[in-house]
mmCIF file of C-alpha atoms in Angstrom:
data_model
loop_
_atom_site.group_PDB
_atom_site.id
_atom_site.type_symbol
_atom_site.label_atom_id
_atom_site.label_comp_id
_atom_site.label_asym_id
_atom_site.label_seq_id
_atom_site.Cartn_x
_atom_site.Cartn_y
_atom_site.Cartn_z
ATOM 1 C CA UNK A 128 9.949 42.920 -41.650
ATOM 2 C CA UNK A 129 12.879 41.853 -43.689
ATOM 3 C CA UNK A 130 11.603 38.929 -44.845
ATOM 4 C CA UNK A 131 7.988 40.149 -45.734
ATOM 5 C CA UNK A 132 8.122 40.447 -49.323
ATOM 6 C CA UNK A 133 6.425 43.721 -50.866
ATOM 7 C CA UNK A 134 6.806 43.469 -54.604
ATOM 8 C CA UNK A 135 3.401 41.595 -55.209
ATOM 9 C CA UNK A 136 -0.171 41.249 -53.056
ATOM 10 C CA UNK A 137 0.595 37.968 -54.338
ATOM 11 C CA UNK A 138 3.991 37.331 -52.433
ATOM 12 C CA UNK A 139 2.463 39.680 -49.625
ATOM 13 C CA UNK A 140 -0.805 37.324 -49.171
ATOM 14 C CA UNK A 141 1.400 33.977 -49.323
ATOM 15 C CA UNK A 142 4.087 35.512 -46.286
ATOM 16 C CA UNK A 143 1.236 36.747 -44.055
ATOM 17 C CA UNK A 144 -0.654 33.099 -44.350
ATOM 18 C CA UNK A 145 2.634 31.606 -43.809
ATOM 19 C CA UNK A 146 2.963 33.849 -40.474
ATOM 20 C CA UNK A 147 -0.577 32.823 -39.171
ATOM 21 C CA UNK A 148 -0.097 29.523 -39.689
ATOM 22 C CA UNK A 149 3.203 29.415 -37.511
ATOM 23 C CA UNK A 150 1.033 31.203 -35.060
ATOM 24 C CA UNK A 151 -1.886 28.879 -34.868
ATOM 25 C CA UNK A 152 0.417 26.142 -34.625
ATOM 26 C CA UNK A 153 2.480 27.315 -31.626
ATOM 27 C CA UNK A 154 -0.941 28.739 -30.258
ATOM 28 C CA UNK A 155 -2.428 25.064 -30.608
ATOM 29 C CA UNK A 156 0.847 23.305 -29.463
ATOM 30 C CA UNK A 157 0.300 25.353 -25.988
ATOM 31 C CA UNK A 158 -3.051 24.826 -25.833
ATOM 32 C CA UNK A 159 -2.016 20.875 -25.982
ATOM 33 C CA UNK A 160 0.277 21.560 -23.321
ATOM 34 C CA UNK A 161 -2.107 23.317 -21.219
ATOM 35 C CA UNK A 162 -4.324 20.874 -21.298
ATOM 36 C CA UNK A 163 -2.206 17.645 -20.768
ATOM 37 C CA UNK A 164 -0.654 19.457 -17.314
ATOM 38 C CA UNK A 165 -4.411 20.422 -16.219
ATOM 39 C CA UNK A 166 -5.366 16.736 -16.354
ATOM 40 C CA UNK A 167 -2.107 15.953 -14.592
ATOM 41 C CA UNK A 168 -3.229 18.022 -11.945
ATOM 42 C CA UNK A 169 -7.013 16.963 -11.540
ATOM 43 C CA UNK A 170 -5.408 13.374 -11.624
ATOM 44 C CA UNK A 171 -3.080 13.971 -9.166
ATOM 45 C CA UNK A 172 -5.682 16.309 -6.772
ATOM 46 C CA UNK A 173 -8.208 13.572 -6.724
ATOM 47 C CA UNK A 174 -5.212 11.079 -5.538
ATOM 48 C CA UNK A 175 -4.811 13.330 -3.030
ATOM 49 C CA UNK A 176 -7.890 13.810 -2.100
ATOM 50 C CA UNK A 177 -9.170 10.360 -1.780
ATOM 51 C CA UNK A 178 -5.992 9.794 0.443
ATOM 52 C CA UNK A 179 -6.949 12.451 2.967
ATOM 53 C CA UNK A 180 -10.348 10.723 3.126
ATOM 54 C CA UNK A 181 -9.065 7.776 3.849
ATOM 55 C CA UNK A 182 -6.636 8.602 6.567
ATOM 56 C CA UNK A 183 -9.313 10.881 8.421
ATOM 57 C CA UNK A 184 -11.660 7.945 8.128
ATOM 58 C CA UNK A 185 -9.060 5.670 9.999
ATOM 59 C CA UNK A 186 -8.137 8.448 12.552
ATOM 60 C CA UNK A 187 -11.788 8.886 13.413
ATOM 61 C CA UNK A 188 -11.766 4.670 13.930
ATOM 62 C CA UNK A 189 -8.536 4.673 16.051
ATOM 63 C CA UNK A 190 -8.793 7.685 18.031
ATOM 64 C CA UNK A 191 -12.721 8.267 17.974
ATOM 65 C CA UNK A 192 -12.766 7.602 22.020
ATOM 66 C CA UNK A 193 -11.391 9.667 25.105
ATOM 67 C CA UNK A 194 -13.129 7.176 27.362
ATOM 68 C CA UNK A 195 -14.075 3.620 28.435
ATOM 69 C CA UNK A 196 -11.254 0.962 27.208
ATOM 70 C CA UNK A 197 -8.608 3.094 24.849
ATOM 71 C CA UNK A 198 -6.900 -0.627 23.370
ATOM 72 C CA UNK A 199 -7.888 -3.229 21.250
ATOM 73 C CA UNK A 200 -8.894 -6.495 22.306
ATOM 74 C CA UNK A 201 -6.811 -8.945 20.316
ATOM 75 C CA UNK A 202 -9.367 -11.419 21.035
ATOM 76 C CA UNK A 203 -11.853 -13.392 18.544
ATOM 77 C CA UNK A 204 -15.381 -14.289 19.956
ATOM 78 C CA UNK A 205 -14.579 -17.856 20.996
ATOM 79 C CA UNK A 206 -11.648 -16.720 22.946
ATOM 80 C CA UNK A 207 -14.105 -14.142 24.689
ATOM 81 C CA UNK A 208 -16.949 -16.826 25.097
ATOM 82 C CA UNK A 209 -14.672 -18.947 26.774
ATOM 83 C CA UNK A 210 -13.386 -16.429 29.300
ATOM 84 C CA UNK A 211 -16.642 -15.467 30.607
ATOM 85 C CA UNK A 212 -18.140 -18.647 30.905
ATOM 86 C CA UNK A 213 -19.200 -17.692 34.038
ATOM 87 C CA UNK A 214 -21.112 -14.169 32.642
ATOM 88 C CA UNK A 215 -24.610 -13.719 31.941
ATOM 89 C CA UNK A 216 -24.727 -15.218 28.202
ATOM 90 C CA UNK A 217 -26.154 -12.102 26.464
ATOM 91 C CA UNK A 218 -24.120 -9.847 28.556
ATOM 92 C CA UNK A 219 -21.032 -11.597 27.492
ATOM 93 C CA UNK A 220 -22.359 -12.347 23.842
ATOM 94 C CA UNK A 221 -22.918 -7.900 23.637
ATOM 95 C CA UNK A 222 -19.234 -7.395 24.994
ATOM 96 C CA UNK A 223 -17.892 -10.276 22.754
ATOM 97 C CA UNK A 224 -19.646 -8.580 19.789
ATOM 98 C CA UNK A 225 -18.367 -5.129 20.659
ATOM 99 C CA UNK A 226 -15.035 -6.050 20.824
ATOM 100 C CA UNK A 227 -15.073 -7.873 17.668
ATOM 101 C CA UNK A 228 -16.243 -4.914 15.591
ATOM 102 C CA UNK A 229 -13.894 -2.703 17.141
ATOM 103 C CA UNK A 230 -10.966 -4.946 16.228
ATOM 104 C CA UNK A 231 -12.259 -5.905 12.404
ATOM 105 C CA UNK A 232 -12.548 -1.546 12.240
ATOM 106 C CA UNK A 233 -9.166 -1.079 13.527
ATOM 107 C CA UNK A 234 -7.836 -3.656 11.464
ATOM 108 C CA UNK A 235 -8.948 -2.237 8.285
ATOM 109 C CA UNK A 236 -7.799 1.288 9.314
ATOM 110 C CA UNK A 237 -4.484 -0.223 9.757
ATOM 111 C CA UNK A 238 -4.097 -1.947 6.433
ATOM 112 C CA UNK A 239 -5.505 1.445 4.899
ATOM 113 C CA UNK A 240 -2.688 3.441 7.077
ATOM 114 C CA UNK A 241 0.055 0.695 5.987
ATOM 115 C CA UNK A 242 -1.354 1.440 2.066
ATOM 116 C CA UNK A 243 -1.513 5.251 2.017
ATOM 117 C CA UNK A 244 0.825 6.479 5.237
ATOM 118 C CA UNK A 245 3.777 7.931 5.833
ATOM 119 C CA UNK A 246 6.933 6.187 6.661
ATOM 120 C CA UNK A 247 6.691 6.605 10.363
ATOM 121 C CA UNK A 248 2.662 5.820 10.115
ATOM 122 C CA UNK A 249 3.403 2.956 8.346
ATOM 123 C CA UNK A 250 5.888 1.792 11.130
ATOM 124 C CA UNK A 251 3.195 2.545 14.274
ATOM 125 C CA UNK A 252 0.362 0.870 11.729
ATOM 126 C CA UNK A 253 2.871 -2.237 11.232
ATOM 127 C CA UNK A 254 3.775 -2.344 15.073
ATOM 128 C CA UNK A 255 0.203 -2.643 15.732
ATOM 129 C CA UNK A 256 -0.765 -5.040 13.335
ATOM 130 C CA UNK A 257 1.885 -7.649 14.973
ATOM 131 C CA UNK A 258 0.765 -6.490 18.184
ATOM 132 C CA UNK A 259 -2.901 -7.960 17.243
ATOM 133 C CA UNK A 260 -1.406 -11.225 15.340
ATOM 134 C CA UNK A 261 0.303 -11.869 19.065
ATOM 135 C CA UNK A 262 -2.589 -11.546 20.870
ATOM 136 C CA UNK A 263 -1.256 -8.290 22.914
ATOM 137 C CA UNK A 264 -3.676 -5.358 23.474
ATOM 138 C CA UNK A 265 -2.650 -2.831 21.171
ATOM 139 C CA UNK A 266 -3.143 0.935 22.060
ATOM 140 C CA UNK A 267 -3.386 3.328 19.312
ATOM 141 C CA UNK A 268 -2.821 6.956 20.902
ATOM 142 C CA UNK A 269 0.804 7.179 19.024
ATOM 143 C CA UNK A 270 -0.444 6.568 15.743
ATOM 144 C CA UNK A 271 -3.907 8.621 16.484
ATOM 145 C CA UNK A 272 -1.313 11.566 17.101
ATOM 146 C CA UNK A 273 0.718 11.418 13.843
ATOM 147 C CA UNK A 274 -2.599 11.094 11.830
ATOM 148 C CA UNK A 275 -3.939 13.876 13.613
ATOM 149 C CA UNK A 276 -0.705 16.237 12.862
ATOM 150 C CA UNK A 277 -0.163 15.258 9.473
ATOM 151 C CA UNK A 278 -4.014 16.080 8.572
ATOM 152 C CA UNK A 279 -3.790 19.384 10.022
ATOM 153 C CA UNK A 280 -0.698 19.975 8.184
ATOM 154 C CA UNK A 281 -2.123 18.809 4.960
ATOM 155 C CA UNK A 282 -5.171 20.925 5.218
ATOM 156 C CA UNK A 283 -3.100 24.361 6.231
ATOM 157 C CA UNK A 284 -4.580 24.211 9.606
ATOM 158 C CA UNK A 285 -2.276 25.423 12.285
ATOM 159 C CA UNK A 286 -0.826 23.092 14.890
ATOM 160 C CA UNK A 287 -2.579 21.932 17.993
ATOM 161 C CA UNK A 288 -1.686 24.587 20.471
ATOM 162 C CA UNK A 289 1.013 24.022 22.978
ATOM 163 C CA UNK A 290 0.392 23.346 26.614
ATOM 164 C CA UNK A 291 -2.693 21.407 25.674
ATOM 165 C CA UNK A 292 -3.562 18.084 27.721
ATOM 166 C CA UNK A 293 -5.911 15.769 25.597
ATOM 167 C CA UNK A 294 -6.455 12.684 27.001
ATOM 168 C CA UNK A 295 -5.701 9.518 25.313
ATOM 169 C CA UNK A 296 -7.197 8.573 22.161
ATOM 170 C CA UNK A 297 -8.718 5.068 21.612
ATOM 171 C CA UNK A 298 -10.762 3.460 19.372
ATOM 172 C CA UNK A 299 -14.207 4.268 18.727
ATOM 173 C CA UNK A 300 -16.903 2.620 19.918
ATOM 174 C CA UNK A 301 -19.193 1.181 17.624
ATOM 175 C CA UNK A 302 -23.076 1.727 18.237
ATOM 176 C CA UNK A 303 -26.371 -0.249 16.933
ATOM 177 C CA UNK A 304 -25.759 -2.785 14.303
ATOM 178 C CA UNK A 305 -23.358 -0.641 12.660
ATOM 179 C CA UNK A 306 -19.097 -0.109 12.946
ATOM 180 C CA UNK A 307 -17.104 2.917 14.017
ATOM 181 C CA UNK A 308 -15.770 1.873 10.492
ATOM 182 C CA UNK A 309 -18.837 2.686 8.868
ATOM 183 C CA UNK A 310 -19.586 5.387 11.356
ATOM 184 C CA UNK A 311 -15.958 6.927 10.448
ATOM 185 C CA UNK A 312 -16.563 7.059 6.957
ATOM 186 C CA UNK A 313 -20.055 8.750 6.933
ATOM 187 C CA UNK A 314 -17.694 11.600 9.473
ATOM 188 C CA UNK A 315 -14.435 10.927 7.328
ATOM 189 C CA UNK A 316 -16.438 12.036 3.909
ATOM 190 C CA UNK A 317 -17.294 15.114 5.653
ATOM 191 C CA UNK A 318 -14.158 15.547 6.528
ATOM 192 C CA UNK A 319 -12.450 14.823 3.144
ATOM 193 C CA UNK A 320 -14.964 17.311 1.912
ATOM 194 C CA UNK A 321 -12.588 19.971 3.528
ATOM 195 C CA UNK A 322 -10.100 18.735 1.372
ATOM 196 C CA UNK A 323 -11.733 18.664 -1.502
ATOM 197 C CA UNK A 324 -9.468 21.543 -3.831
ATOM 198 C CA UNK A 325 -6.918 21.810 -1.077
ATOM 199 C CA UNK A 326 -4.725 20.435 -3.821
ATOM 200 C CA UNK A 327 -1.840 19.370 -0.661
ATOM 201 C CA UNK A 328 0.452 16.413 -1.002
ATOM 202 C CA UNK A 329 -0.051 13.119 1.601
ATOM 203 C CA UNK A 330 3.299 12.160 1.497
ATOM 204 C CA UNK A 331 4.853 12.908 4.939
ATOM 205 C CA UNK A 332 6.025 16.431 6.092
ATOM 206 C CA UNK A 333 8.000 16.996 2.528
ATOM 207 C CA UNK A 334 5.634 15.557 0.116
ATOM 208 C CA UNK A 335 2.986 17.932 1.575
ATOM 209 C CA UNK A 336 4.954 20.959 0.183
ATOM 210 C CA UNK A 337 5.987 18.997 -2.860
ATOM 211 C CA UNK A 338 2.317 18.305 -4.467
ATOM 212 C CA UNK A 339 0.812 21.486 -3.457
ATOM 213 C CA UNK A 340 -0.699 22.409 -6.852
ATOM 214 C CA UNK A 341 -3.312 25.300 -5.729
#
């Protein structure tokens, strides 16, 4: 009160605009600030979010299977044709096809997995991938399992209960004209529905606690 001068309504009128002013200009620098870190945070939640998508889409494509053949088949159609030569033509033509789509969906999942992953999913994803380049089968129950716990973790959802034996996890198998790729994503939007808000961090075991912004 000090410095509020008294003597005039004149002086008086000039001090107390002088004090409103300061206010609306810290009041509008905050609001500024506000702002700028909300965007940060929408930014950064739909980074997030679109990450979790993507991941659950490529678990549902490696591990969408419990039966039948759990690896990939390295092979390309010509290589196929020419080992069942001896096969009923559109028998072998339906299992060459089959295998083809299930390879060209597990490869995409893996270059998605080596883009967005964590370290070690990077590694299993990068294993794999040289796995198909050599022509090896390539099974993908090790990387189906670090997916699978780093979602859970991501979304708060408790660990898979102890003591639990669930079979192996392969590949799914495509159906009709259309690719467990394209059959993962129609699930895996579902799925990154749940995350939708969650605000967690994709960025291994550390990052998740890092970006949590809820």
């Amino acid at each position: 009160m000090r410095g509020i001068d008294f003597s005039s309504w004149q002086s008086l009128f000039a001090t107390l605009l002088g004090l409103a002013l300061v206010t609306l200009i810290g009041m509008g620098i905050r609001l500024m600030m506000m702002f700028a870190i909300q965007q940060r945070r929408e930014r950064m939640n739909r980074q997030i979010n679109e990450r979790l998508r993507t991941l659950i889409a490529a678990y549902k494509v490696l591990g969408g299977s419990f039966t039948g053949d759990l690896s990939v088949d390295p092979r390309h159609m010509r290589d196929i044709r020419r080992g069942g030569a001896g096969d009923d033509d559109a028998a072998a033509h339906a299992r060459s096809d089959r295998a083809r789509r299930i390879r060209d969906a597990v490869e995409s999942a893996l270059s998605d997995i080596i883009l967005l992953g964590t370290e070690d999913q990077v590694r299993l994803a990068e294993q794999a991938a040289r796995d198909l380049v050599a022509g090896r089968p390539v099974q993908t129950h090790a990387l189906v399992v670090s997916l699978r716990d780093f979602i859970r973790k991501a979304l708060d959802l408790t660990p898979v209960p102890r003591g639990l034996d669930i079979p192996p996890q392969g590949p799914a198998r495509p159906s009709g004209s259309k690719s467990g790729r394209d059959d993962a994503k129609g699930g895996g939007s579902g799925g990154g529905g749940g995350g939708m808000g969650m605000g967690m961090g994709m960025g291994g075991s550390d990052d998740v606690s890092q970006h949590k912004t809820g």
